[in-house]
Short mmCIF file of C-alpha atoms in Angstrom, two decimals:
data_model
loop_
_atom_site.label_atom_id
_atom_site.label_comp_id
_atom_site.label_asym_id
_atom_site.label_seq_id
_atom_site.Cartn_x
_atom_site.Cartn_y
_atom_site.Cartn_z
CA MET Z 2 24.51 -34.49 43.84
CA VAL Z 3 23.65 -32.00 42.04
CA LYS Z 4 25.83 -28.89 41.85
CA TYR Z 5 26.30 -25.41 42.72
CA THR Z 6 26.12 -22.92 39.80
CA ASP Z 7 29.08 -20.10 40.80
CA GLU Z 8 26.19 -17.21 41.73
CA THR Z 9 29.84 -14.34 40.67
CA ILE Z 10 29.73 -16.30 37.71
CA VAL Z 11 25.38 -15.76 37.11
CA MET Z 12 26.20 -11.97 38.44
CA LYS Z 13 29.08 -11.62 35.42
CA ARG Z 14 27.06 -12.97 32.96
CA ILE Z 15 24.12 -10.68 33.35
CA GLN Z 16 25.37 -7.71 34.25
CA THR Z 17 27.52 -8.49 30.26
CA ARG Z 18 24.91 -9.07 29.07
CA LEU Z 19 22.66 -5.79 30.56
CA LYS Z 20 25.83 -4.09 29.29
CA TRP Z 21 25.14 -5.96 25.56
CA ASN Z 22 21.27 -4.92 25.86
CA LYS Z 23 21.46 -0.85 26.35
CA VAL Z 24 24.66 -0.71 23.18
CA TRP Z 25 22.43 -2.57 20.27
CA LYS Z 26 19.48 -0.23 22.41
CA ARG Z 27 21.64 2.77 21.48
CA ILE Z 28 21.88 1.00 18.04
CA PHE Z 29 18.06 0.65 17.28
CA PHE Z 30 17.54 4.14 18.61
CA LEU Z 31 20.28 5.77 16.16
CA ALA Z 32 18.46 3.68 13.34
CA THR Z 33 15.40 5.11 13.59
CA MET Z 34 16.33 8.91 14.52
CA PHE Z 35 18.34 8.60 11.54
CA ALA Z 36 15.39 7.37 9.34
CA LEU Z 37 13.53 9.97 10.53
CA PHE Z 38 16.36 12.41 10.11
CA ILE Z 39 15.83 11.42 6.87
CA LEU Z 40 12.11 11.66 6.84
CA VAL Z 41 11.86 14.66 7.67
CA VAL Z 42 14.42 16.35 5.73
CA LEU Z 43 12.97 14.73 2.19
CA VAL Z 44 9.11 15.77 3.16
CA GLY Z 45 10.88 19.34 4.32
CA ARG Z 46 12.35 19.77 1.30
CA ILE Z 47 9.24 19.14 -1.11
CA VAL Z 48 7.52 20.93 0.89
CA PHE Z 49 9.51 24.23 1.11
CA GLN Z 50 10.01 23.76 -3.19
CA GLY Z 51 6.10 22.99 -4.24
CA ILE Z 52 4.14 25.08 -1.01
CA GLY Z 53 4.86 28.16 -4.16
CA TYR Z 54 2.26 26.40 -6.55
CA PHE Z 55 0.47 24.94 -4.32
CA ASP Z 56 -3.33 26.52 -4.67
CA TRP Z 57 -6.77 26.29 -5.47
CA TYR Z 58 -5.11 27.57 -9.00
CA PHE Z 59 -2.52 24.43 -8.99
CA PHE Z 60 -6.05 22.54 -8.91
CA ASN Z 61 -8.23 23.61 -11.16
CA GLN Z 62 -5.71 23.90 -13.94
CA TYR Z 63 -4.69 21.15 -16.86
CA ALA Z 64 -0.75 20.14 -17.94
CA SER Z 65 0.83 22.82 -19.81
CA ARG Z 66 4.60 23.67 -21.14
CA PHE Z 67 4.86 27.07 -18.87
CA PRO Z 68 5.22 25.82 -15.26
CA GLU Z 69 3.51 29.22 -14.01
CA LYS Z 70 0.19 27.87 -15.35
CA ALA Z 71 0.57 23.39 -15.39
CA GLY Z 72 -1.79 21.86 -12.88
CA VAL Z 73 -2.77 18.11 -11.31
CA LYS Z 74 -6.30 18.45 -12.61
CA ALA Z 75 -6.71 15.93 -14.62
CA ALA Z 76 -4.24 13.86 -13.01
CA PHE Z 77 -5.88 14.05 -9.86
CA ILE Z 78 -9.22 13.17 -11.15
CA GLY Z 79 -8.07 10.37 -12.80
CA SER Z 80 -6.17 9.64 -10.09
CA ILE Z 81 -9.09 9.01 -7.60
CA LEU Z 82 -10.88 6.84 -10.75
CA LEU Z 83 -8.33 4.89 -11.20
CA MET Z 84 -8.13 4.03 -6.96
CA LEU Z 85 -12.74 3.83 -7.47
CA VAL Z 86 -11.42 1.19 -10.23
CA VAL Z 87 -8.08 -0.94 -7.74
CA ALA Z 88 -10.16 -0.58 -4.62
CA PRO Z 89 -13.29 -2.71 -4.66
CA THR Z 90 -11.63 -4.95 -6.85
CA SER Z 91 -7.99 -5.62 -5.36
CA ILE Z 92 -10.20 -6.12 -2.10
CA ILE Z 93 -13.36 -7.82 -2.59
CA LEU Z 94 -11.36 -10.69 -5.17
CA GLY Z 95 -8.30 -11.00 -2.15
CA VAL Z 96 -9.96 -11.34 0.01
CA ALA Z 97 -12.68 -13.70 -0.78
CA THR Z 98 -9.32 -15.39 -2.70
CA ALA Z 99 -7.99 -15.43 1.46
CA ILE Z 100 -11.05 -17.14 2.30
CA TYR Z 101 -10.87 -19.97 0.66
CA LEU Z 102 -7.47 -20.75 0.81
CA GLU Z 103 -7.94 -20.45 4.39
CA GLU Z 104 -11.18 -21.34 4.93
CA TYR Z 105 -12.20 -24.35 3.03
CA ALA Z 106 -9.30 -25.27 0.76
CA LYS Z 107 -7.90 -28.90 1.62
CA LYS Z 108 -4.20 -28.98 3.19
CA ASN Z 109 -2.33 -30.45 0.36
CA LYS Z 110 0.71 -29.99 -1.91
CA LEU Z 111 -1.46 -28.42 -4.72
CA ASN Z 112 -2.09 -26.01 -1.92
CA ASP Z 113 0.35 -24.83 -0.51
CA LEU Z 114 2.08 -24.68 -3.72
CA ILE Z 115 -0.64 -22.24 -4.43
CA ARG Z 116 -0.24 -20.44 -1.60
CA THR Z 117 3.95 -20.15 -2.23
CA ASN Z 118 4.06 -18.77 -5.14
CA ILE Z 119 0.49 -16.13 -3.77
CA SER Z 120 2.99 -14.96 -1.94
CA ASN Z 121 6.30 -14.98 -4.84
CA LEU Z 122 4.15 -13.10 -6.49
CA ALA Z 123 4.11 -10.37 -4.14
CA GLY Z 124 7.53 -9.49 -4.78
CA VAL Z 125 7.41 -9.46 -8.48
CA PRO Z 126 8.49 -5.89 -10.14
CA SER Z 127 5.82 -3.89 -11.12
CA ILE Z 128 6.77 -3.32 -14.51
CA VAL Z 129 6.10 -7.69 -15.38
CA PHE Z 130 2.47 -6.22 -14.57
CA GLY Z 131 2.56 -3.81 -16.14
CA LEU Z 132 3.53 -6.12 -19.54
CA LEU Z 133 0.67 -8.38 -18.01
CA GLY Z 134 -1.37 -5.83 -18.41
CA LEU Z 135 -0.85 -4.60 -21.94
CA THR Z 136 -1.08 -8.10 -22.63
CA ILE Z 137 -4.55 -9.22 -21.51
CA PHE Z 138 -6.80 -5.81 -20.81
CA VAL Z 139 -4.93 -3.33 -23.06
CA ARG Z 140 -4.78 -5.71 -26.56
CA MET Z 141 -6.06 -9.11 -25.57
CA PHE Z 142 -9.42 -8.07 -24.41
CA GLY Z 143 -9.63 -3.56 -26.28
CA LEU Z 144 -9.87 -1.71 -23.57
CA GLY Z 145 -6.95 0.42 -24.73
CA LYS Z 146 -5.33 3.53 -22.55
CA SER Z 147 -8.65 3.83 -20.82
CA VAL Z 148 -9.23 3.99 -16.47
CA LEU Z 149 -10.28 0.10 -16.10
CA ALA Z 150 -7.59 -1.03 -18.12
CA ALA Z 151 -4.66 0.61 -15.64
CA GLY Z 152 -7.03 -0.11 -13.17
CA LEU Z 153 -6.96 -3.40 -13.44
CA THR Z 154 -3.23 -3.95 -14.25
CA MET Z 155 -2.49 -1.88 -10.86
CA SER Z 156 -5.09 -4.21 -9.15
CA LEU Z 157 -3.00 -7.39 -10.65
CA LEU Z 158 -0.19 -5.87 -9.04
CA ILE Z 159 -1.48 -5.42 -4.74
CA LEU Z 160 -3.74 -8.35 -5.64
CA PRO Z 161 -0.80 -10.70 -3.73
CA ILE Z 162 -0.45 -9.39 -1.54
CA ILE Z 163 -3.63 -8.27 -0.10
CA ILE Z 164 -4.19 -11.98 -0.30
CA VAL Z 165 -1.17 -12.68 2.03
CA ALA Z 166 -2.39 -9.88 4.36
CA ALA Z 167 -6.14 -11.11 4.52
CA GLN Z 168 -4.72 -14.39 5.11
CA GLU Z 169 -2.41 -13.42 7.81
CA ALA Z 170 -4.99 -11.48 9.27
CA ILE Z 171 -7.53 -15.26 9.27
CA ARG Z 172 -5.48 -17.32 10.62
CA ALA Z 173 -4.44 -14.87 13.49
CA VAL Z 174 -8.76 -15.59 14.27
CA PRO Z 175 -8.51 -18.12 17.62
CA ASN Z 176 -9.98 -21.14 16.70
CA GLU Z 177 -12.11 -20.96 20.10
CA GLN Z 178 -14.96 -18.16 18.30
CA ARG Z 179 -14.88 -20.83 15.16
CA GLU Z 180 -15.47 -23.71 17.51
CA ALA Z 181 -18.08 -21.57 19.51
CA SER Z 182 -20.51 -20.18 16.78
CA TYR Z 183 -20.08 -23.66 15.36
CA ALA Z 184 -21.74 -24.36 18.97
CA MET Z 185 -24.02 -22.25 18.28
CA GLY Z 186 -25.33 -24.03 16.01
CA ALA Z 187 -24.10 -21.61 13.14
CA THR Z 188 -22.60 -22.54 9.68
CA LYS Z 189 -19.29 -22.43 8.15
CA TRP Z 190 -20.22 -19.02 6.44
CA GLN Z 191 -22.33 -17.32 8.98
CA THR Z 192 -19.67 -18.89 10.96
CA ILE Z 193 -17.10 -17.26 8.48
CA SER Z 194 -19.03 -14.09 7.87
CA ARG Z 195 -20.17 -13.12 11.33
CA VAL Z 196 -17.06 -13.93 13.19
CA VAL Z 197 -14.64 -14.16 11.67
CA LEU Z 198 -14.49 -11.14 9.17
CA PRO Z 199 -15.75 -8.73 11.90
CA ALA Z 200 -12.63 -10.02 13.85
CA ALA Z 201 -10.01 -9.87 10.96
CA ILE Z 202 -10.86 -6.49 9.88
CA PRO Z 203 -8.28 -4.10 11.16
CA GLY Z 204 -5.76 -6.67 9.88
CA ILE Z 205 -7.20 -7.26 6.64
CA LEU Z 206 -7.50 -3.15 6.27
CA THR Z 207 -3.40 -2.44 7.51
CA GLY Z 208 -2.74 -5.15 4.41
CA SER Z 209 -4.73 -3.41 2.09
CA ILE Z 210 -3.72 0.38 2.02
CA LEU Z 211 -0.47 -0.63 2.30
CA ALA Z 212 -0.73 -2.04 -0.83
CA LEU Z 213 -3.34 0.74 -1.86
CA SER Z 214 -0.58 3.55 -1.30
CA ARG Z 215 1.56 0.97 -3.44
CA ALA Z 216 -0.83 1.31 -6.34
CA ILE Z 217 -1.19 4.78 -6.44
CA GLY Z 218 2.12 5.66 -6.72
CA GLU Z 219 2.75 3.15 -9.25
CA THR Z 220 3.91 4.72 -12.29
CA ALA Z 221 6.02 2.11 -14.30
CA PRO Z 222 2.78 0.08 -15.05
CA LEU Z 223 1.13 2.76 -16.14
CA VAL Z 224 4.26 3.95 -18.13
CA VAL Z 225 4.20 0.01 -20.09
CA ILE Z 226 0.50 0.14 -20.99
CA GLY Z 227 0.77 3.42 -22.18
CA ILE Z 228 -0.44 6.21 -20.05
CA PRO Z 229 -0.84 9.28 -22.29
CA VAL Z 230 1.56 12.28 -19.41
CA ILE Z 231 -0.06 15.31 -21.04
CA VAL Z 232 -4.32 15.09 -20.91
CA HIS Z 233 -6.56 18.78 -21.00
CA PHE Z 234 -9.85 16.95 -20.38
CA LEU Z 235 -11.40 14.78 -18.04
CA PRO Z 236 -12.57 11.05 -18.71
CA ASP Z 237 -15.66 10.90 -18.66
CA SER Z 238 -16.40 7.12 -18.16
CA LEU Z 239 -13.69 4.40 -17.24
CA LEU Z 240 -12.93 3.42 -21.04
CA SER Z 241 -12.15 7.10 -21.37
CA GLU Z 242 -7.81 7.45 -21.71
CA PHE Z 243 -6.67 9.54 -18.35
CA THR Z 244 -3.65 9.90 -17.15
CA ALA Z 245 -2.51 9.89 -13.68
CA LEU Z 246 -0.36 11.70 -10.34
CA PRO Z 247 2.98 10.09 -10.80
CA LEU Z 248 2.09 10.12 -14.57
CA GLN Z 249 2.70 14.01 -14.15
CA ILE Z 250 5.59 14.09 -11.36
CA TYR Z 251 6.88 11.87 -13.05
CA ASP Z 252 6.59 14.21 -16.38
CA TRP Z 253 7.40 17.62 -14.61
CA ALA Z 254 10.42 16.99 -12.98
CA LYS Z 255 12.76 15.43 -15.42
CA ARG Z 256 11.97 18.48 -17.58
CA PRO Z 257 14.98 20.65 -17.32
CA GLN Z 258 14.08 24.20 -16.03
CA GLU Z 259 14.01 25.11 -12.26
CA GLU Z 260 10.76 25.91 -11.88
CA PHE Z 261 8.88 22.25 -13.43
CA GLN Z 262 10.57 21.36 -9.89
CA HIS Z 263 8.80 23.03 -8.08
CA VAL Z 264 6.32 22.50 -9.67
CA ALA Z 265 6.77 18.73 -9.04
CA ALA Z 266 6.65 19.12 -5.95
CA ALA Z 267 4.07 20.26 -5.56
CA GLY Z 268 2.90 17.93 -7.18
CA ILE Z 269 3.94 15.39 -4.50
CA ILE Z 270 2.48 17.64 -1.29
CA VAL Z 271 -1.05 16.51 -4.23
CA LEU Z 272 -0.45 12.72 -4.07
CA MET Z 273 0.96 13.01 -0.14
CA MET Z 274 -2.47 14.81 1.12
CA VAL Z 275 -4.07 11.80 -0.73
CA LEU Z 276 -1.39 8.70 0.89
CA ILE Z 277 -2.73 10.80 4.21
CA LEU Z 278 -6.58 11.02 3.93
CA MET Z 279 -6.73 7.23 2.22
CA ASN Z 280 -4.08 6.01 5.69
CA SER Z 281 -6.38 7.62 7.48
CA ILE Z 282 -9.85 6.76 6.42
CA ALA Z 283 -8.34 2.44 7.56
CA VAL Z 284 -7.18 4.03 10.96
CA TYR Z 285 -11.15 5.38 12.21
CA ILE Z 286 -12.66 1.74 10.74
CA ARG Z 287 -9.59 -0.15 12.22
CA ASN Z 288 -9.90 1.56 15.82
CA LYS Z 289 -13.64 1.15 15.57
CA PHE Z 290 -13.19 -3.54 14.66
CA GLN Z 291 -10.46 -3.73 17.41
CA LYS Z 292 -13.09 -1.74 19.99
CA ARG Z 293 -15.77 -3.81 18.86
CA TYR Z 294 -13.48 -6.98 18.84
#
């Protein structure tokens, strides 16, 4: 014999759930608005402080002990060169590792342990990677306080993040696409290079650009490997000494003169512009591949 539920009780429960849904929706909306408000206040304060120093003279001058003569020329060029080392090194190694783990490596306890350790490395403090870079690249390989040593150290820092992001993107590609490629007579590598990777590029780029954004704003690893703060020359090779925007901003921000706080804010504006440019390029490429695949 079927026992029917009282319709009145069902309606009351539905009404209660709808009320709680509205409550939680408002709470989440307020949390989002609060975070956006803090972001707007922070960015507004930085722009208000630094806009007076943000001009072509600021871009074309080296660091100085006088705030009105200080500039970001060496730090800006140094950060660009640093990213030219970090980006190809970390993305190529990260994507290649993800392809091996997802497409070639067997499903066993050893590979599961490797995957787990890679995920754990993504949460290791950046100063630990700075100590690793100091030991291996600066002292063992004798690269000194160069662009190459700093770039390889930063690559180690963001490599686990890129690997995890690339693994998730490759894993998200439907198996039907792989099977269709095999059915057409394609080899495993042809399937990976012409089917899997193009479909996974939007996810890979999203993770990579977030990782590169972290690398360009990190200070601790550069401090640990001994990158100088004040540099009055431009690096002429990857083995030259250099300085970077985060180091320069840190040095200005810790000085007692109020004018240097405004100079530091102008440096932060430059750093944000570089980040926005990097993100814009990544979004363009991601959207292009999303429309194609």
